[in-house]
PDB file of C-alpha atoms in Angstrom:
ATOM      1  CA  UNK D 134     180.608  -8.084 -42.740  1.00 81.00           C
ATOM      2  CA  UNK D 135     180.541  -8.316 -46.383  1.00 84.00           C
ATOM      3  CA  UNK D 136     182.245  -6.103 -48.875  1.00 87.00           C
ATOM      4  CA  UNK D 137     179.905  -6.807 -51.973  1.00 85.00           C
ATOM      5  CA  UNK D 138     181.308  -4.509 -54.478  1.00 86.00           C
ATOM      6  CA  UNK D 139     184.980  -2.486 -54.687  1.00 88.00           C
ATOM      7  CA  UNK D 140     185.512  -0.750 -51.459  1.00 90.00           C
ATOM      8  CA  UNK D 141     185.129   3.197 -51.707  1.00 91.00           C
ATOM      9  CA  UNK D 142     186.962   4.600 -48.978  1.00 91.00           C
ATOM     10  CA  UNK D 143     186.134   8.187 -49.860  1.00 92.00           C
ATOM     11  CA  UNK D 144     182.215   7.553 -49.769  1.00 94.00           C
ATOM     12  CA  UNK D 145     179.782   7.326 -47.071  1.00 95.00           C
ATOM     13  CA  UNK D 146     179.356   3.825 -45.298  1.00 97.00           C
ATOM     14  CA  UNK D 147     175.615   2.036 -46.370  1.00 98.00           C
ATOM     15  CA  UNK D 148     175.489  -1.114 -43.574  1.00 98.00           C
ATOM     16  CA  UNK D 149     172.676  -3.457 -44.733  1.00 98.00           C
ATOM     17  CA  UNK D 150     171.211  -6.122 -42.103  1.00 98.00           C
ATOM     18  CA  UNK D 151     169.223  -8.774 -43.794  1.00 96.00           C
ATOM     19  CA  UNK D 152     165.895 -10.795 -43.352  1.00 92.00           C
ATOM     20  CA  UNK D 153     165.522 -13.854 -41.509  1.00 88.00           C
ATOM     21  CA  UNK D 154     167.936 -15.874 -43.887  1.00 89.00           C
ATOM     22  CA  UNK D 155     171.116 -13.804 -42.645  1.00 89.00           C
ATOM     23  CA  UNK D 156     173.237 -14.096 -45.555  1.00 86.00           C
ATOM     24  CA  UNK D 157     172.801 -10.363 -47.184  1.00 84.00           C
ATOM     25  CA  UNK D 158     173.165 -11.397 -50.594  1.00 86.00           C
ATOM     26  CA  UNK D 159     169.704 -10.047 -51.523  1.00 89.00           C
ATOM     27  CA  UNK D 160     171.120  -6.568 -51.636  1.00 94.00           C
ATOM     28  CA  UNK D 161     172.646  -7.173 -55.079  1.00 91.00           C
ATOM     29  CA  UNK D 162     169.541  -6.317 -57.083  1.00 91.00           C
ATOM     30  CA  UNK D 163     170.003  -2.612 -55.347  1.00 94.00           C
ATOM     31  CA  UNK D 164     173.463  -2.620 -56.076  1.00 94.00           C
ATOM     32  CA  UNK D 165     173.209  -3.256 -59.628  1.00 91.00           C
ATOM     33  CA  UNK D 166     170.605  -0.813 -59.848  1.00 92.00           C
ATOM     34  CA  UNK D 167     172.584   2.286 -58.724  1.00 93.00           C
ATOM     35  CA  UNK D 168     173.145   2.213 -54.985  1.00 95.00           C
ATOM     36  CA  UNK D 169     176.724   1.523 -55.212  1.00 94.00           C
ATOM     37  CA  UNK D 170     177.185   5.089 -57.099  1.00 94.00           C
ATOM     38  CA  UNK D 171     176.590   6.601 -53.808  1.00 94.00           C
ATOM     39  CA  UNK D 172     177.686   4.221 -50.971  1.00 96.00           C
ATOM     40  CA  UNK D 173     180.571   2.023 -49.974  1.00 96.00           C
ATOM     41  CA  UNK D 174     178.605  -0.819 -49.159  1.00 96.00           C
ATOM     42  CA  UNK D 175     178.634  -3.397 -46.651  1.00 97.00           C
ATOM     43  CA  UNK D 176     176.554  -6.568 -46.044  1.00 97.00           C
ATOM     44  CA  UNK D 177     176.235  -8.251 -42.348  1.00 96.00           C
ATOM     45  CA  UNK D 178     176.392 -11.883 -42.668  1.00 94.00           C
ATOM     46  CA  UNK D 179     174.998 -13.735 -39.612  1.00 94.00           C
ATOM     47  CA  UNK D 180     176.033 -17.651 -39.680  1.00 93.00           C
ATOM     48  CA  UNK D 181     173.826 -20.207 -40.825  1.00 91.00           C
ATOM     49  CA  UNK D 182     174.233 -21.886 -36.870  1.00 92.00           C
ATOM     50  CA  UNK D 183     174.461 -18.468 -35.214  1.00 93.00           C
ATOM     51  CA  UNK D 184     171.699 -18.734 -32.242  1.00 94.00           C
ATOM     52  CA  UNK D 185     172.433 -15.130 -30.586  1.00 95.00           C
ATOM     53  CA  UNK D 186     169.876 -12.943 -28.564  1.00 96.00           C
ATOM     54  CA  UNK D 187     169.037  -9.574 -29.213  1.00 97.00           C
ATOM     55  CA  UNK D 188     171.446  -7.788 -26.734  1.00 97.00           C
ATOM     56  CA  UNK D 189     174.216 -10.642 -28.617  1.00 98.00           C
ATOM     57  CA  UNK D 190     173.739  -9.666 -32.047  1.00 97.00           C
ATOM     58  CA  UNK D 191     172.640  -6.123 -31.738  1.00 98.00           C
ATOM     59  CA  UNK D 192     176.842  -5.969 -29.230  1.00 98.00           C
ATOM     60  CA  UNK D 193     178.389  -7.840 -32.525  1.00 98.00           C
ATOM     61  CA  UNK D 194     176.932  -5.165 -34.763  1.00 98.00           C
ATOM     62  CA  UNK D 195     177.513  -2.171 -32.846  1.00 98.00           C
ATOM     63  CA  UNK D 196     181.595  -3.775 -32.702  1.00 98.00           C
ATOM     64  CA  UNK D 197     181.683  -3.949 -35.963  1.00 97.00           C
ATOM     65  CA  UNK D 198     180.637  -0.314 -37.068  1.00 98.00           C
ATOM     66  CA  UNK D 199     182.944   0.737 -34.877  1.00 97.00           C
ATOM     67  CA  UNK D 200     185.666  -1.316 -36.269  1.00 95.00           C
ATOM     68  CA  UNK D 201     184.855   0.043 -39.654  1.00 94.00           C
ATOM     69  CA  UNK D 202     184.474   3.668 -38.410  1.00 96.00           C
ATOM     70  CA  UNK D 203     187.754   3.414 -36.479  1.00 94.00           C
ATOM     71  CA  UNK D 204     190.077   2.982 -39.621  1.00 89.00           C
ATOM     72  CA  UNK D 205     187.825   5.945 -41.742  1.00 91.00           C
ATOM     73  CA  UNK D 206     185.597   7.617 -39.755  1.00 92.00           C
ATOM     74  CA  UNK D 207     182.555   8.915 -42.427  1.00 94.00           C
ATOM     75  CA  UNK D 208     178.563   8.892 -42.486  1.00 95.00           C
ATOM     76  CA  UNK D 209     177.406   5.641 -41.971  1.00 97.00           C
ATOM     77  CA  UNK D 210     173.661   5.125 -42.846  1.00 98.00           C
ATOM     78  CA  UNK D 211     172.146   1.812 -41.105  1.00 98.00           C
ATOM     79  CA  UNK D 212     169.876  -0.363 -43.588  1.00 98.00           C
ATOM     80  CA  UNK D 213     167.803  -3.199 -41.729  1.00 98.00           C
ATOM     81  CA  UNK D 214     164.655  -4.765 -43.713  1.00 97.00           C
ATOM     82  CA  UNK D 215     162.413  -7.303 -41.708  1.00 95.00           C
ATOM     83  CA  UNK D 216     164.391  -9.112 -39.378  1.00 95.00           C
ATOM     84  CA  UNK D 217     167.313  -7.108 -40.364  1.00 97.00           C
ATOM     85  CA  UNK D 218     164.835  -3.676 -39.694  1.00 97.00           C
ATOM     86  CA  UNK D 219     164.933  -5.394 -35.526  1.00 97.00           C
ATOM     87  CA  UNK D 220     168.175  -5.691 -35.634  1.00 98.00           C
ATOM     88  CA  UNK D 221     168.550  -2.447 -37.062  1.00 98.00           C
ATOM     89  CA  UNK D 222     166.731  -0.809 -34.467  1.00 98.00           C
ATOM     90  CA  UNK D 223     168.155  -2.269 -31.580  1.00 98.00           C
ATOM     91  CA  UNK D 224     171.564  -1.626 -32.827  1.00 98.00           C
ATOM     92  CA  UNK D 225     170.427   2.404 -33.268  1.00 98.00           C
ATOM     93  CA  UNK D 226     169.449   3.013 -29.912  1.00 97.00           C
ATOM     94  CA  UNK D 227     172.445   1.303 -28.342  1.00 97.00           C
ATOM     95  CA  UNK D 228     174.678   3.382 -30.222  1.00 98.00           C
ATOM     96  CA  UNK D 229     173.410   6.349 -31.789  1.00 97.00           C
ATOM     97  CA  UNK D 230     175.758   8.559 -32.161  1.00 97.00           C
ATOM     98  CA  UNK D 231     177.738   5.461 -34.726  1.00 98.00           C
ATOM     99  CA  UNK D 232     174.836   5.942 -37.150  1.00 97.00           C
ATOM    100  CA  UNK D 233     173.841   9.521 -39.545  1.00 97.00           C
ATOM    101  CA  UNK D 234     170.910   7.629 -40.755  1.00 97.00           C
ATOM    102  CA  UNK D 235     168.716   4.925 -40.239  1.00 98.00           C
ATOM    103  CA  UNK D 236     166.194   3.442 -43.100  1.00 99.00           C
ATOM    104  CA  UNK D 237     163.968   0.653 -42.042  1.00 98.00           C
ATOM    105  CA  UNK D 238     162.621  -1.061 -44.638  1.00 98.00           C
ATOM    106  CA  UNK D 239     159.076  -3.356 -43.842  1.00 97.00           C
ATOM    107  CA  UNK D 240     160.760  -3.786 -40.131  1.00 96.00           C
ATOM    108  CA  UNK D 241     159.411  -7.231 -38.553  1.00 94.00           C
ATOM    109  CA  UNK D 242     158.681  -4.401 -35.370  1.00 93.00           C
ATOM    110  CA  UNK D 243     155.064  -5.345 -35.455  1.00 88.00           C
ATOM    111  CA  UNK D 244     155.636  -9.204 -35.445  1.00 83.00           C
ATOM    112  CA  UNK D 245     154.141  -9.931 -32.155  1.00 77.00           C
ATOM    113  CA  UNK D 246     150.812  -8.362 -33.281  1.00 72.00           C
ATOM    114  CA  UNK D 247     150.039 -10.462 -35.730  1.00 60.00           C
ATOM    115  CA  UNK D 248     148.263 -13.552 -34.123  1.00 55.00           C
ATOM    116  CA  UNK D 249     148.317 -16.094 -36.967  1.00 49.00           C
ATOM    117  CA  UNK D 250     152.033 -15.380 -37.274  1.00 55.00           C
ATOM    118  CA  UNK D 251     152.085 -16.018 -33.194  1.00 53.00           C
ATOM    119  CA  UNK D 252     150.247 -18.971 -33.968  1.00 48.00           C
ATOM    120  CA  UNK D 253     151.829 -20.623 -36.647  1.00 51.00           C
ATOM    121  CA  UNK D 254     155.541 -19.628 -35.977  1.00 49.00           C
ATOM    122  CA  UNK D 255     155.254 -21.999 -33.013  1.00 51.00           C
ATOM    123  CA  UNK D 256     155.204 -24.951 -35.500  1.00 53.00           C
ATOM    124  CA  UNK D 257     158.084 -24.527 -37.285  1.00 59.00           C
ATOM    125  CA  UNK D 258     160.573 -26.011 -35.040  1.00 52.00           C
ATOM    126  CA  UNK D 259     157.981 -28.803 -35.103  1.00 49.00           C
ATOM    127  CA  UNK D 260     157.892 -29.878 -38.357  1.00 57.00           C
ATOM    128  CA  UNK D 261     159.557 -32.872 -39.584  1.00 50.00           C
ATOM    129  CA  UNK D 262     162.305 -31.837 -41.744  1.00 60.00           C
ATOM    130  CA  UNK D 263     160.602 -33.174 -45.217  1.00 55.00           C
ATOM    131  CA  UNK D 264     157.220 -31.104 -44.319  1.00 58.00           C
ATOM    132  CA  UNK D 265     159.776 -27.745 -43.432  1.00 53.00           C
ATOM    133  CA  UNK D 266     160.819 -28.172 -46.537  1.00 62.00           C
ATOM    134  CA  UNK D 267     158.070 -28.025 -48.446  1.00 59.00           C
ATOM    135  CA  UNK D 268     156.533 -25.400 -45.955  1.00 63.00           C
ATOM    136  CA  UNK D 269     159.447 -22.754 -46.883  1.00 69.00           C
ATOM    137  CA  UNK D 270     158.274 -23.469 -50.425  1.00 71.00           C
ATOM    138  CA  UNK D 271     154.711 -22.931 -49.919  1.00 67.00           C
ATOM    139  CA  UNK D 272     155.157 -19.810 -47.486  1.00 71.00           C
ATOM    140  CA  UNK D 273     156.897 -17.709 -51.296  1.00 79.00           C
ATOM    141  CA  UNK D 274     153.868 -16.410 -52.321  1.00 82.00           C
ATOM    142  CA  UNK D 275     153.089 -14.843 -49.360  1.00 80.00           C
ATOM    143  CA  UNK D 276     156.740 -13.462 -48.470  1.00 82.00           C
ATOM    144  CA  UNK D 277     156.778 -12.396 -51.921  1.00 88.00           C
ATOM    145  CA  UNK D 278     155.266 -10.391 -55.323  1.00 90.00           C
ATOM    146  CA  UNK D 279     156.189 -13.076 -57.222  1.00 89.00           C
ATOM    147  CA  UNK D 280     154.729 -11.856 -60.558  1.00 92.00           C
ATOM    148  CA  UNK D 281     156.872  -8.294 -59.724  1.00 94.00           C
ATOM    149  CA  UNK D 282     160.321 -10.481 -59.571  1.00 92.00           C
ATOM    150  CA  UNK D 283     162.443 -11.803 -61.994  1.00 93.00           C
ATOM    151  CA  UNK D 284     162.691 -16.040 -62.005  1.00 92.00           C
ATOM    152  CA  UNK D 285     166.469 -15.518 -61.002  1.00 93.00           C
ATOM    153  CA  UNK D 286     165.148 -13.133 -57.985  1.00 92.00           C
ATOM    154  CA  UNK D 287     162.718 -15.752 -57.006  1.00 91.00           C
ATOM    155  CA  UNK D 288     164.866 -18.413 -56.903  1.00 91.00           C
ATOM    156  CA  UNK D 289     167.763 -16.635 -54.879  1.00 90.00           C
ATOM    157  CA  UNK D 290     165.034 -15.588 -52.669  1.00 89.00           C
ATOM    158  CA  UNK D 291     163.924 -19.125 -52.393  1.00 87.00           C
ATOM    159  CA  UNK D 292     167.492 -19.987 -51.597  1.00 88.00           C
ATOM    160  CA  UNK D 293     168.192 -17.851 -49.010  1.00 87.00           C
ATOM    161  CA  UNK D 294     165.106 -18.699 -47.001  1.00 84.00           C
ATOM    162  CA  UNK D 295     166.822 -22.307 -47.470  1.00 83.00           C
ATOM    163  CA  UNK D 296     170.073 -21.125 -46.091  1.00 84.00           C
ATOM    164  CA  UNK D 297     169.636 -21.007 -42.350  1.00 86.00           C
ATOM    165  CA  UNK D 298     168.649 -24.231 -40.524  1.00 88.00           C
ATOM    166  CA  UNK D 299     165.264 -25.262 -39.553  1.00 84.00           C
ATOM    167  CA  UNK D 300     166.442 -24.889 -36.205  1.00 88.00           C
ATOM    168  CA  UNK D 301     168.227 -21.445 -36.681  1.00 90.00           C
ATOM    169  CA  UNK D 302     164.942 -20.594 -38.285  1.00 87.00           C
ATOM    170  CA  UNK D 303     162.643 -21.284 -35.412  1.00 86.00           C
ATOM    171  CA  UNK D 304     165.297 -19.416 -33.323  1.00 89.00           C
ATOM    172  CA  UNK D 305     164.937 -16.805 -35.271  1.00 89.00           C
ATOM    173  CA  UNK D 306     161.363 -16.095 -35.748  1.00 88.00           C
ATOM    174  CA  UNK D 307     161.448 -16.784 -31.453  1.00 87.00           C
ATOM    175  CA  UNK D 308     163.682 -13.634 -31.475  1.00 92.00           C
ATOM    176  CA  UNK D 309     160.750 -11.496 -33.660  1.00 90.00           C
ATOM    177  CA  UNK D 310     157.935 -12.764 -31.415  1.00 88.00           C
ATOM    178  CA  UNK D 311     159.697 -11.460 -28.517  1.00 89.00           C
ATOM    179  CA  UNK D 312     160.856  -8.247 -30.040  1.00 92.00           C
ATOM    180  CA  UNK D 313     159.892  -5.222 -28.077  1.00 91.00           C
ATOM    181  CA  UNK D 314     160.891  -1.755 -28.018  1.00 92.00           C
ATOM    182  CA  UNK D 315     159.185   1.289 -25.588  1.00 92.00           C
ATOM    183  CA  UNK D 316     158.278   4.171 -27.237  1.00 93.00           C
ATOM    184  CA  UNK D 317     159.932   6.507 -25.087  1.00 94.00           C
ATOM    185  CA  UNK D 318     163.260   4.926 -26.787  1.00 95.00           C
ATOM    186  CA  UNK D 319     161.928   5.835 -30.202  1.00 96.00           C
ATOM    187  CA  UNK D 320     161.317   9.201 -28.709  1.00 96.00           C
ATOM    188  CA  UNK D 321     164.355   9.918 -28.020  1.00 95.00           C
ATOM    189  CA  UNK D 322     166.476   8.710 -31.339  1.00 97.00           C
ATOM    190  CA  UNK D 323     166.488  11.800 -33.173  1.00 96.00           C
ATOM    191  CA  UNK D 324     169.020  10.932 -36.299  1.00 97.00           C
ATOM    192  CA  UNK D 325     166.601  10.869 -39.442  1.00 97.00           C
ATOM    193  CA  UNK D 326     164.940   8.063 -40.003  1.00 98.00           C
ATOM    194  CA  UNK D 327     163.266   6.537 -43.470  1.00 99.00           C
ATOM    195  CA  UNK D 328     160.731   4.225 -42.810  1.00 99.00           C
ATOM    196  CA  UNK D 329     159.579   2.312 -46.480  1.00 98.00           C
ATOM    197  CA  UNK D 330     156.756   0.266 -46.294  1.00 98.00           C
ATOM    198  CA  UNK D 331     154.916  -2.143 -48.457  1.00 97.00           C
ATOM    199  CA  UNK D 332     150.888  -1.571 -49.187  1.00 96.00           C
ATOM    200  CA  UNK D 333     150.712  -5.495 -50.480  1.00 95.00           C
ATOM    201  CA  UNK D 334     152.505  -7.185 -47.871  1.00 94.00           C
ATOM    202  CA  UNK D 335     150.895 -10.371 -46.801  1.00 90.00           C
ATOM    203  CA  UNK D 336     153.530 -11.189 -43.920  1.00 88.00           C
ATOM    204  CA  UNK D 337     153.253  -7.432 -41.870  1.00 91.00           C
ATOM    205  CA  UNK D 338     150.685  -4.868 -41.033  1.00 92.00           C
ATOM    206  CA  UNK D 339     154.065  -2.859 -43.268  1.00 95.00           C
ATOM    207  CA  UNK D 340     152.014   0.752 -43.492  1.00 96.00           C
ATOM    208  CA  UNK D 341     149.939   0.315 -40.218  1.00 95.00           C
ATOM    209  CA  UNK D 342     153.558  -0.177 -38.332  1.00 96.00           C
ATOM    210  CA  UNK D 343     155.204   2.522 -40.465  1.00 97.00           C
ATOM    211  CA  UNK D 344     152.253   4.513 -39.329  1.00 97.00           C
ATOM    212  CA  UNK D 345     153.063   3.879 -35.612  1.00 96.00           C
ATOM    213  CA  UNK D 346     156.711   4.395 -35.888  1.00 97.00           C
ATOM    214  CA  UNK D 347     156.569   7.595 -37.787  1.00 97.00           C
ATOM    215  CA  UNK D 348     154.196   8.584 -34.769  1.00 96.00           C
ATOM    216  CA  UNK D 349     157.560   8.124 -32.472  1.00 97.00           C
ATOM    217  CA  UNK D 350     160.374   8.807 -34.261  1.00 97.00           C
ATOM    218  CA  UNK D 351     161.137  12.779 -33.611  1.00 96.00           C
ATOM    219  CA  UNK D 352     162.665  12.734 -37.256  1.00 97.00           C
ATOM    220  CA  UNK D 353     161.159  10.501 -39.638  1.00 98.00           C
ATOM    221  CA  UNK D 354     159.633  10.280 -43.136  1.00 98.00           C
ATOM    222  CA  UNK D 355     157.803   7.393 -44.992  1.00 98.00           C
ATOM    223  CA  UNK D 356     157.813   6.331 -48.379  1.00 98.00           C
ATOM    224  CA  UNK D 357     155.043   3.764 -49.469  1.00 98.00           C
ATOM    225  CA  UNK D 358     155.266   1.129 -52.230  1.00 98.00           C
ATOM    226  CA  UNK D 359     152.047   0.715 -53.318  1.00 95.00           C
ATOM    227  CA  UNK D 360     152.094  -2.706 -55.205  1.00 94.00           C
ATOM    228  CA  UNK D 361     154.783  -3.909 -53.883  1.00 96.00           C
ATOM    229  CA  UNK D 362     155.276  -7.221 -51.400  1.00 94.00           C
ATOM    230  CA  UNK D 363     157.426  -8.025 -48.120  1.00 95.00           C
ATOM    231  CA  UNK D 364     160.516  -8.359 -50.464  1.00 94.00           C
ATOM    232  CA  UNK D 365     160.292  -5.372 -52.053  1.00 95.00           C
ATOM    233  CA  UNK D 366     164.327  -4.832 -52.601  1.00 95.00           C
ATOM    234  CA  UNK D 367     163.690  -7.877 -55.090  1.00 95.00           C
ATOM    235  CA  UNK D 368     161.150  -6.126 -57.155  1.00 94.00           C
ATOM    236  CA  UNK D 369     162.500  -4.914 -60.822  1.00 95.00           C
ATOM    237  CA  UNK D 370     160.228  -1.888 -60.271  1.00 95.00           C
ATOM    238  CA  UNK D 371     161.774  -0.483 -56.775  1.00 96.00           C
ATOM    239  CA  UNK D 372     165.031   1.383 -57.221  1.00 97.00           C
ATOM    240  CA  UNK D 373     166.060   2.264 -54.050  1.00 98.00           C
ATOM    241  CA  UNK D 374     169.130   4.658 -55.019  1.00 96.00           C
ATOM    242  CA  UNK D 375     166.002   6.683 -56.759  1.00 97.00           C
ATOM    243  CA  UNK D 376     163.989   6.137 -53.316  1.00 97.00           C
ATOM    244  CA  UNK D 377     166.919   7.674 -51.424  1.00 97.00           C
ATOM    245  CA  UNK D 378     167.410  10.818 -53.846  1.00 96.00           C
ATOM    246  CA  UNK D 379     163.816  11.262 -53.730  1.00 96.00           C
ATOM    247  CA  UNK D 380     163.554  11.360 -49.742  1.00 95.00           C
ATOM    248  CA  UNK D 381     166.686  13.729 -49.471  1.00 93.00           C
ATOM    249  CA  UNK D 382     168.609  10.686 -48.326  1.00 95.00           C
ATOM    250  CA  UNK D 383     171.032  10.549 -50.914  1.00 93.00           C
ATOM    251  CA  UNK D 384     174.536  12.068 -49.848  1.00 88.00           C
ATOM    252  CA  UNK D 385     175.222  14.668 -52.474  1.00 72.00           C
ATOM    253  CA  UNK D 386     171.293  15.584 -52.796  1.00 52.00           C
ATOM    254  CA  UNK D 387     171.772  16.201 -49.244  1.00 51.00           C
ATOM    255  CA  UNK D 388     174.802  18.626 -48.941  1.00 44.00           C
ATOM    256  CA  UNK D 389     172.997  19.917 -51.350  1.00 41.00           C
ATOM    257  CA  UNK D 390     169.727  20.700 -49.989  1.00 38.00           C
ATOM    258  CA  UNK D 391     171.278  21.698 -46.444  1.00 38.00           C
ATOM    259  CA  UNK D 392     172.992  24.336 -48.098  1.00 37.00           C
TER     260      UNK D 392
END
């Protein structure tokens, strides 16, 4: 777990779990643009060679909240996006009562329903390595809204889909084909939930499966973006500090509005 910023002992805890690339460095946009006023935040890192299951990674998360709740024990609100928004999940309803809040951003939930992602994520551990290469370039425009991203933000987005072996890649995207989680669970999770969603994402069905969630969740609200792509925490126009105030999921804002 990665400390990004100066720790803040006396704030609430803000986990993030990142997209497929693992590293968590694509927060920083969101940190820069206010979230660290509210948060102490933290950053899951999962290594570039790490081939873990579900029940692996979601037992390695759920040991490390508790190793950061057991030294200050505070609000911790659980941040998973894509991959990360799985992960997220599956780490929420194995330990519930570690987590105040849980925001999902464009969750990868809905992978398996998408048949030309079925299709064509069986050829990436296929690939020769030159062709994956110029595959992860090709695949940018439609992971991201390019023209809504600074060239720095493309390129470290770029980069991080780089960072993970072709190998831990396919692995990876394996893991999201066979993700699966029963409604009845979602039923019965009934810590608030924000579920953000993407009108212009080419990768997801984002607002159909935000749809479907909020349908389950007992305690859930949805914000849509709507010109904004499966990146959207890259975007110079999404502020997700002002995304949080705005949805009551702020901490002040809401000691504030439950008194």
């Amino acid at each position: 777990m990665l400390t990004p910023v100066t720790t803040q002992p006396e704030k609430p805890l803000f986990i993030f779990l990142p997209g497929l690339d693992g590293c968590g460095e694509l927060l920083q946009w969101q940190i820069t643009q206010g979230l660290a006023t509210g948060f102490d935040i933290r950053t899951l890192t999962i290594p570039p060679d790490d081939l873990s299951t579900w029940d692996e990674l979601t037992a390695k998360v759920v040991n490390l909240l508790e190793i950061e709740l057991a030294t200050n024990h505070r609000p911790l609100y659980l941040c998973g996006e894509s991959f990360g928004g799985c992960l997220a999940l599956k780490v929420a309803l194995r330990a519930p009562e570690l987590i105040d809040r849980l925001i999902l951003v464009n969750p990868a939930t809905c992978f398996n329903q998408r048949p030309w992602l079925q299709w064509g994520s069986h050829l990436t551990g296929w690939l020769p390595p030159p062709l994956y290469t110029i595959s992860v370039i090709g695949f940018l425009p439609f992971l991201a809204a390019l023209e809504r991203m600074t060239r720095t933000q493309a390129a470290n987005l770029l980069a991080a889909m780089q960072f993970p072996p072709q190998t831990t890649t396919s692995w990876r995207i394996a893991l999201m084909r066979e993700f699966e989680i029963l409604p009845q669970q979602l039923y019965e999770f009934t810590k608030p939930v924000l579920l953000i969603a993407s009108s212009n994402d080419l990768i997801l069905a984002s607002v159909a499966e935000s749809e479907r969630l909020l349908h389950y969740f007992p305690n859930a609200q949805r914000v849509i973006l709507p010109h904004s792509g499966h990146t959207c925490l890259l975007e110079t126009d999404i502020n997700l500090s002002r995304i949080l105030k705005s949805q009551k999921f702020w901490p002040q804002l809401e000691f504030a509005w439950r008194e």
